[in-house]
Structures are given as structure tokens and as C-alpha cells.
Amino acid sequence: MPDIKSVPQEEADIRLPEGIEKIERFAVEVPQLTLPSGTAGKAQLPEGLFPMSVGCALAFSSERTDGTLLFYGLTDRGPTLPAPSVRDDAGNVRPGRYFLSPMFQPRIVRIEVTPGKARSLLPVALANAEAKPFSGLPARDDGAGKPFAILSLANEELSGGLRPIDPEGLAIDPDVAFWVVDRYGPALRQFSRQGVEREVLFPGAGLPGFLSGRPGSLRSLARLADGRLVTFDRNAFGLTRFLTVIAVDPKTQTSAAYLWPVEHGVWKRGTRPFIGDAAALGDGRFLVIEQGTARDGSRLIQLVLADLSGATDVSGMPPEELQRAKRTRPGVVKRRTVLNLADIGWTAKLAKGLALLPDEKTLAILSDNRYGAEIRVENPDAPLSEPEDYVLEKDGELTLAGTRPNAKFIVSRRSPQESRTDLFLVTFGQPVSEF
């Protein structure tokens, strides 16, 4: 387990960017997840524990009189890794994904921050309205076929979950407890403080109808002062120059969609960024973590100030009109990049939690450790190959470009730094709302 500490700014090896007064850095103490150990099939897993991933979202809860800060973090569907494609009885090949803990039940996790220490505690496991546990596995085959094969580490195809959920965004509603983005739905799910589902919004029933049949598209969640919930869709309408901001009023079950312009020339050609998390500021303004591969191939994570005022709802516009839309068209979301996280010493690959503290000057940023797991291929004949390059044949053997190699997949722990959950408290010299 990494040391739990706050690094005093005078000890940090990075100069404070202009406008920032203080940065506190923590390695969050997280629960350990027990995974099946030993060798199974062609996959091998080392014995021991893996760190829980609690950084898939972040929401501020309260501050005690002694200064203790209370947040809520979020797991996703559980630890997964790249896997070979799978050939079915008809000879067709589908991409695969290893699910390292098929019985994993996603959960909301409380995070407590005191001087010099941050720890997660009191996990709230998510269950449906009948108090039956949700599963991180995708839905069972409904006859239409799953888009990818769900594999155990024994290279056995799993049937999927009866009550699937893939959490990717969290917001606190003081009246009802929690709202969670579910990528599988796609859906917005409301939960009690005990983790029991109370309400669900689906495409056409609270969410825009154009999301129907588009699982895996929603990320992040923020609650605006007027009660609307804001989430992001990365692939709506098949656009290349925009992401889509979706604002939902859960009380009236109405929604609107707005175009989020992707900066030209910033990201690697042919790619677009994805949204890590968002934090509301008031008056339709919010901060967003935007991340991806930069034009030069480096990892880029940046903080963006966004404003919905003046943005045009495009929910009812013809797709062909949206395809022609330019980044400078009237009515797109106004946005401005305010900080590159590398400038404050951020080294984690993923930043997926963002929250504003009551002083309105301090932001909390949380990393996702991806359960500290990684996979590699041992194949002397193809040392640079990846699991996705292989096909799992019907007889259970692996093939690579039609040959049957002597290959083995090794699952291991990432480095201590990559397995750590980082929490930064960044205090600016002025209220964030005045940016």
C-alpha cells in the first residue's frame, strides 16, 4: 500500500502556476480487492490483493467543524483488461474483454480527508429497487447477441449480468441522495443513501431519445444549482468536431442537448478527448476535466471552463445539419481551457473526479487507478503482440494470424505509482466562479 501523505508545497518539485495559492497532494488509502489467484487457462494472475478503484467520479458532501472534508467517490463496473477476440459457432469473431472479478458489485465509497491523510471508507454497494445487487457484467444475451465477449481469466465466456450497471458519474442531490450515470443503459439512476435504486431515467423517458441503443456513451455527472443534471455523450450524432452536453431535469423528465466543440489541432489526429468529470459553478457554468492523447502523442489532461448560457438545444435538429456544423457556429457551448494538470504536477494517467469545495476557491481532483491491474503477452515469436491481436478459437486455443503460437497472457500489478489513487486539493487566489 502506498504511503498516505500530503506533500507540503515547499517540498514539491514544481513551481506554482500563476493564480494558484496552494496545492495539497494525497495518496488515498483504498480498500483492497481480492481477485482469483494462480494460473487459469492461458491467463495468469499473481497472488495478493489489488487496490479498489474509487476514482471514477467525485462529489463533495460536507465539511466538519474540525475541518475534515467528506466526499463520495465511485467505482466503475469492476476490473477489466484487454482480451483476445472470440470465434463463435458460426465462425464469426467478436472482440473480447476479461472481467477479473465477475461477481463484483459496483459501489459508492465515502472519502475522508484530514490534515495529512486521505482514506476511503464505508462503501455503499448498489442494488436495484428490490434490494438485489447490481452486477458490473454487461447484460445477458437477449437473443440479439452481445457486442463483445465477456471472458473470465480461464478463457471461459460468461453469460453476463441479470442486473448490469457501469457507473461513470456521480452527483449528490440533497433531496434524494445520489444520481449515478450508467453507461450500460444508458441511464441516469437515482439511489438512496443505502444504495437502493429509487428511480431510473432512460432514453425517451427522461433522457434524449437519440441515446436509445447507444450503450457506453455517457460519462461524468454534475448537478447545477437549478437541479438539472449535466452529463456528456462522446459519440452522439456521429459527429467528429463535437461532443454532446446533455442537461436533464429529473423532476419534469425533460432534457436538452448542446454541442461541445472539440479544440482543433490539440488532439491526436483521428481522436477526440473524453470527459473525466464536471463540477457545477452556478448560472449554468461548470468546470470540466477533458483528457486524451495530444497531437504530439503525449497524454493531455486539462481543466476547461464551460458556459451553457446562449447554447442552442440541438435535440431536434436533423443529423445532416449537425454533420455540417462548424466549431464556430452560433449556439455551441462556450468553453475556455484554464489549466493543464501537468503544470500542477499531475502524473496519473486518468483524472476522473472533480469537485468544488465550499470556499469556492478550492478544487478537488481525483485519479482512477484502474484497480492497479495490467496484462501483457509472453510470446517469443511475437514479442510486441497485444491480447487483442489473438483469437480464442472454439476449441479453447489461441491463434495469431492463423497460427497457433506458444503464447501466454500475464496479469500483473501496475507500478506503485500507477496503482495509487491521487487526490489533489488545488486552491486558487480567487473564487473559481470568477475565472
C-alpha positions as a printed Julia matrix, in Angstrom:
435×3 Matrix{Float64}:
   0.0     0.0     0.0
   1.43    3.46   -0.84
   2.26    5.91    1.9
  -0.59    8.19    2.84
   0.64   11.74    3.0
   0.14   15.32    1.96
   3.14   16.86    0.26
   3.83   20.4     1.55
   4.1    22.83   -1.31
   7.62   23.9    -0.31
   8.72   20.27   -0.82
   7.08   19.92   -4.19
   9.36   19.85   -7.2
   7.09   22.08   -9.27
   6.52   25.81   -9.23
   3.01   27.05   -8.54
   1.29   28.29  -11.71
   0.1    31.87  -11.64
  -3.2    32.27   -9.82
  -2.79   29.18   -7.59
  -2.09   29.7    -3.89
  -1.68   26.15   -2.63
  -1.66   22.52   -3.74
  -2.11   19.64   -1.31
  -1.37   16.15   -2.59
  -2.62   12.92   -1.05
  -2.33    9.22   -1.79
  -5.76    7.94   -0.82
  -5.94    4.81    1.31
  -8.36    2.5    -0.51
  -9.86   -0.94    0.2
  -8.11   -3.95   -1.26
  -9.94   -6.18   -3.72
  -9.33   -9.93   -3.58
  -9.1   -11.46   -7.05
  -8.76  -15.12   -8.06
  -5.08  -16.04   -7.94
  -2.89  -18.53   -9.75
  -2.94  -19.65  -13.37
  -6.16  -20.38  -15.22
  -6.24  -21.32  -18.87
  -3.9   -19.01  -20.76
  -4.22  -16.18  -18.24
  -2.12  -15.86  -15.11
  -2.85  -13.74  -12.06
  -0.4   -13.16   -9.22
  -1.45  -13.91   -5.7
  -2.36  -10.99   -3.49
  -4.7    -8.04   -3.39
  -5.43   -5.28   -5.88
  -6.39   -1.73   -4.87
 -10.02   -0.78   -5.27
 -10.73    1.87   -7.88
 -12.77    4.61   -6.18
 -11.88    7.48   -8.53
 -14.41    7.1   -11.35
 -16.19   10.23  -10.07
 -16.09   12.61   -7.11
 -18.76   14.6    -5.28
 -18.26   16.87   -2.27
 -20.51   16.06    0.69
 -19.7    18.24    3.71
 -17.07   19.77    5.97
 -16.99   19.03    9.68
 -16.29   21.68   12.31
 -12.76   20.26   12.77
 -12.01   20.84    9.07
 -12.43   17.22    7.95
 -13.61   17.08    4.33
 -16.1    14.41    3.27
 -16.5    13.31   -0.34
 -18.09   10.43   -2.21
 -16.16    8.52   -4.85
 -17.37    5.85   -7.26
 -16.2     2.53   -8.63
 -16.94    1.54  -12.2
 -18.07   -1.92  -13.29
 -15.01   -3.6   -11.77
 -11.55   -4.6   -13.0
 -11.37   -5.46  -16.7
  -8.49   -5.93  -19.13
  -7.99   -6.36  -22.89
  -8.64   -9.89  -24.13
  -8.49  -11.88  -27.36
 -11.36  -11.9   -29.79
 -13.66  -14.92  -29.64
 -14.82  -17.07  -32.55
 -18.39  -18.33  -32.27
 -20.01  -21.46  -33.67
 -20.85  -19.65  -36.92
 -17.22  -18.67  -37.43
 -17.8   -15.02  -36.62
 -15.32  -13.16  -34.43
 -16.28  -10.73  -31.67
 -13.91   -8.62  -29.56
 -13.42   -9.86  -26.0
 -12.83   -8.36  -22.57
 -11.5   -10.02  -19.43
 -13.56   -9.44  -16.29
 -11.21  -10.17  -13.41
 -13.89  -10.2   -10.72
 -17.16  -11.4   -12.32
 -19.06  -11.15   -9.01
 -18.05   -7.51   -8.46
 -20.85   -5.27   -7.19
 -20.27   -1.58   -8.07
 -20.41    0.83   -5.16
 -20.25    4.39   -3.92
 -17.39    4.99   -1.49
 -17.06    7.68    1.16
 -13.71    9.52    1.2
 -12.5    11.36    4.3
  -9.71   13.96    4.17
  -7.97   15.19    7.31
  -4.67   17.08    7.63
  -2.01   14.85    6.1
  -4.3    11.93    5.38
  -6.99   10.77    2.95
  -8.82    7.47    3.17
 -11.87    5.79    1.72
 -14.37    4.05    3.95
 -17.99    2.97    4.32
 -18.63    1.61    0.8
 -22.27    1.6    -0.31
 -22.96   -1.33   -2.64
 -25.53   -0.59   -5.35
 -28.77   -2.59   -5.57
 -32.0    -2.38   -7.55
 -35.39   -1.39   -6.16
 -35.91   -4.93   -4.82
 -32.56   -4.65   -2.98
 -30.99   -7.24   -5.31
 -27.34   -6.48   -6.1
 -26.31   -4.82   -9.33
 -23.56   -6.51  -11.34
 -20.65   -4.97  -13.21
 -21.06   -7.51  -16.0
 -22.86   -6.4   -19.18
 -26.4    -7.67  -19.72
 -27.02  -11.3   -20.55
 -27.6   -12.17  -24.18
 -31.16  -11.22  -25.13
 -31.04  -13.05  -28.43
 -29.62  -10.11  -30.35
 -26.08  -11.02  -29.31
 -23.65   -9.13  -27.11
 -21.35   -6.58  -28.81
 -18.32   -8.24  -27.21
 -17.45  -11.48  -25.45
 -17.3   -11.43  -21.64
 -14.38  -13.62  -20.59
 -13.16  -14.98  -17.28
  -9.43  -15.45  -16.72
  -9.99  -19.13  -17.52
 -10.87  -18.01  -21.06
 -14.45  -19.09  -20.48
 -17.21  -16.93  -21.94
 -19.57  -15.63  -19.27
 -23.29  -15.17  -19.8
 -23.44  -11.63  -18.41
 -25.29  -10.0   -15.55
 -29.0   -10.02  -14.71
 -28.84   -6.51  -13.23
 -26.0    -4.75  -15.07
 -24.61   -1.32  -14.26
 -21.44    0.51  -15.31
 -21.19    3.66  -13.15
 -19.3     6.57  -14.72
 -20.6     9.69  -12.98
 -21.9    10.73   -9.56
 -23.82   13.72   -8.22
 -25.32   14.42   -4.81
 -28.91   15.63   -4.67
 -29.71   16.87   -1.14
 -33.32   15.74   -1.52
 -32.75   12.18   -2.72
 -29.08   11.28   -2.03
 -27.32   10.18   -5.25
 -27.62   10.24   -9.01
 -25.35    7.88  -10.98
 -24.59    7.71  -14.7
 -24.91    4.16  -16.03
 -23.08    3.64  -19.33
 -24.75    0.29  -19.93
 -28.27    1.74  -20.06
 -27.52    4.34  -20.99
 -29.38    5.69  -17.98
 -29.4     8.02  -15.01
 -30.14    6.11  -11.83
 -31.2     7.62   -8.51
 -30.1     5.87   -5.32
 -30.89    6.26   -1.64
 -28.11    6.72    0.9
 -28.28    2.97    1.43
 -27.51    2.36   -2.26
 -31.01    1.17   -3.24
 -32.32    2.36   -6.61
 -35.31    4.71   -6.38
 -35.75    5.98   -9.93
 -34.24    5.49  -13.37
 -34.26    7.7   -16.47
 -33.81    6.03  -19.86
 -33.7     7.38  -23.45
 -37.18    8.57  -24.31
 -38.14    8.61  -20.62
 -36.12   11.45  -19.16
 -33.07   11.16  -21.42
 -33.0    12.23  -25.1
 -34.38    9.62  -27.45
 -31.31    9.75  -29.7
 -29.36    7.88  -26.97
 -31.51    4.8   -27.48
 -29.45    1.77  -28.43
 -26.21    3.58  -27.65
 -24.78    1.94  -24.51
 -21.34    3.0   -23.4
 -21.69    6.61  -24.47
 -22.36    8.62  -21.28
 -19.66    9.92  -18.92
 -19.47   12.23  -15.88
 -22.24   13.96  -13.97
 -22.77   17.33  -12.3
 -25.79   18.86  -10.62
 -26.49   22.5   -11.45
 -27.97   24.93   -8.92
 -31.38   24.72  -10.61
 -31.46   20.94  -10.12
 -30.6    19.94  -13.68
 -28.13   17.1   -14.17
 -25.41   17.54  -16.77
 -23.67   14.6   -18.45
 -21.64   14.1   -21.63
 -22.09   11.88  -24.67
 -18.96   11.23  -26.72
 -20.48    9.72  -29.86
 -23.93   11.23  -30.33
 -24.97   12.01  -33.92
 -21.67   10.58  -35.24
 -20.01   13.99  -35.04
 -16.23   14.41  -35.2
 -15.92   18.08  -34.23
 -18.16   17.97  -31.17
 -19.04   16.11  -28.02
 -22.58   16.47  -26.71
 -23.59   18.02  -23.39
 -26.9    16.66  -22.12
 -28.85   18.57  -19.46
 -31.69   16.69  -17.76
 -34.37   17.99  -15.41
 -35.26   14.9   -13.35
 -38.42   16.49  -11.92
 -40.02   17.2   -15.29
 -38.1    14.44  -17.12
 -37.22   16.86  -19.9
 -33.81   17.21  -21.49
 -31.75   19.3   -23.88
 -28.57   18.61  -25.86
 -25.81   21.09  -26.66
 -22.72   20.93  -28.86
 -19.35   20.93  -27.06
 -16.65   21.97  -29.57
 -13.5    19.84  -29.67
 -10.44   22.07  -29.97
  -8.87   21.95  -33.41
  -5.22   20.91  -33.62
  -4.94   19.92  -29.95
  -5.7    16.2   -30.03
  -4.07   13.37  -31.94
  -5.39   13.22  -35.47
  -8.42   10.94  -35.73
  -9.09   11.0   -31.98
 -11.23   13.06  -29.64
 -10.95   13.66  -25.91
 -13.25   12.17  -23.31
 -14.67   13.85  -20.26
 -13.36   12.8   -16.85
 -15.79   14.68  -14.6
 -17.57   18.01  -14.16
 -18.27   20.39  -11.27
 -21.05   22.99  -11.29
 -20.24   26.65  -10.53
 -23.67   28.31  -10.83
 -25.55   30.23  -13.54
 -25.14   27.36  -15.99
 -21.34   27.4   -15.72
 -19.21   24.41  -14.81
 -15.66   23.11  -14.89
 -14.79   20.0   -16.86
 -11.83   17.61  -16.98
 -11.03   16.92  -20.62
  -8.38   14.31  -21.43
  -6.92   12.25  -24.22
  -3.9    11.91  -26.5
  -2.42   15.21  -27.65
  -1.3    15.93  -31.21
   2.32   15.14  -30.26
   1.35   11.76  -28.79
   1.64   12.81  -25.15
  -1.07   12.43  -22.54
  -3.05   15.66  -22.08
  -5.41   16.36  -19.17
  -6.85   19.85  -18.94
  -9.39   21.8   -16.95
 -11.99   23.61  -19.05
 -14.46   26.32  -18.03
 -17.81   25.93  -19.8
 -20.96   28.04  -20.03
 -24.37   26.84  -21.22
 -25.85   30.35  -21.43
 -26.59   31.12  -25.05
 -26.16   27.49  -26.12
 -28.79   26.11  -28.52
 -30.66   22.87  -27.89
 -29.89   20.62  -30.87
 -32.03   17.65  -29.82
 -34.47   18.14  -32.67
 -32.03   19.17  -35.4
 -31.62   16.89  -38.44
 -28.4    14.83  -38.24
 -27.25   16.06  -41.64
 -27.4    19.65  -40.41
 -25.35   18.78  -37.35
 -22.81   16.98  -39.53
 -22.17   20.26  -41.34
 -21.87   22.29  -38.13
 -18.62   24.14  -37.55
 -16.95   24.74  -34.21
 -17.6    28.46  -34.56
 -21.33   28.15  -35.28
 -23.61   30.26  -33.07
 -25.14   28.4   -30.16
 -22.32   25.99  -29.31
 -21.22   25.69  -25.68
 -18.76   28.42  -24.75
 -15.55   26.92  -23.42
 -12.11   28.07  -22.32
  -9.14   26.0   -21.19
  -7.88   27.28  -17.83
  -5.27   24.75  -16.67
  -3.09   21.92  -17.91
  -2.9    19.48  -14.99
   0.71   18.68  -15.83
   1.52   22.23  -14.7
   0.5    21.35  -11.12
   2.49   18.12  -11.01
  -0.29   15.73  -12.01
   1.22   12.44  -13.25
  -1.67    9.95  -13.08
  -2.91    8.74  -16.46
  -6.59    9.33  -15.67
  -8.32   12.17  -13.83
 -11.97   11.21  -13.39
 -13.08   13.0   -10.22
 -13.7    16.74   -9.82
 -15.45   18.67   -7.03
 -15.66   22.28   -5.82
 -15.26   22.96   -2.09
 -17.46   25.4    -0.12
 -14.79   28.14   -0.1
 -15.39   28.27   -3.89
 -11.62   28.61   -4.37
 -10.52   25.01   -3.91
 -10.94   22.18   -6.39
 -10.54   18.51   -5.53
  -9.2    16.32   -8.35
  -9.16   12.53   -8.05
  -7.4     9.9   -10.18
  -8.62    6.49  -11.32
  -6.11    3.72  -10.6
  -7.86    1.11  -12.81
  -7.56   -1.39   -9.95
  -3.78   -1.43  -10.4
  -4.01   -4.28  -12.92
  -2.4    -4.72  -16.33
  -1.93   -7.5   -18.86
   0.91   -8.42  -21.19
   1.67  -11.17  -23.68
   4.56  -13.62  -23.4
   5.22  -14.88  -26.93
   8.83  -15.23  -28.13
   7.66  -15.32  -31.74
   5.66  -12.07  -31.47
   7.1   -10.09  -28.54
   5.2    -6.9   -29.41
   1.8    -8.51  -29.75
  -1.19   -7.46  -27.63
  -4.07   -9.61  -26.32
  -6.42   -8.04  -28.87
  -4.25   -9.45  -31.69
  -5.24  -13.02  -30.79
  -8.37  -15.08  -31.4
  -9.77  -17.57  -28.92
 -10.91  -20.47  -31.06
 -13.87  -22.75  -30.37
 -11.53  -25.45  -29.02
 -10.18  -23.04  -26.41
  -6.81  -22.49  -28.08
  -5.34  -19.15  -29.12
  -4.39  -18.24  -32.68
  -2.39  -15.32  -34.03
  -2.77  -14.52  -37.73
  -3.95  -18.08  -38.33
  -1.09  -19.76  -36.45
  -1.17  -21.42  -33.03
   1.58  -19.7   -31.05
   3.13  -20.6   -27.73
   1.65  -17.52  -26.07
   0.66  -16.77  -22.51
  -1.21  -13.78  -21.09
   0.21  -12.48  -17.81
  -1.88  -10.32  -15.48
   0.18   -8.31  -13.01
   0.05   -5.3   -10.76
   0.97   -1.93  -12.14
   3.79    0.03  -10.56
   3.1     1.54   -7.12
   2.74    4.97   -8.72
   0.25    3.75  -11.34
  -1.71    1.78   -8.72
  -2.07    4.78   -6.43
  -5.23    6.89   -6.11
  -4.14   10.54   -6.14
  -6.17   13.36   -4.65
  -5.13   16.97   -5.28
  -6.66   19.93   -3.43
  -5.88   22.97   -5.58
  -6.6    26.38   -4.02
  -6.81   29.37   -6.36
  -6.28   33.01   -5.45
  -9.85   33.91   -6.39
 -13.21   32.14   -6.48
 -13.36   29.68   -9.32
 -16.64   31.27  -10.43
 -14.69   34.45  -11.27
 -12.43   32.75  -13.8
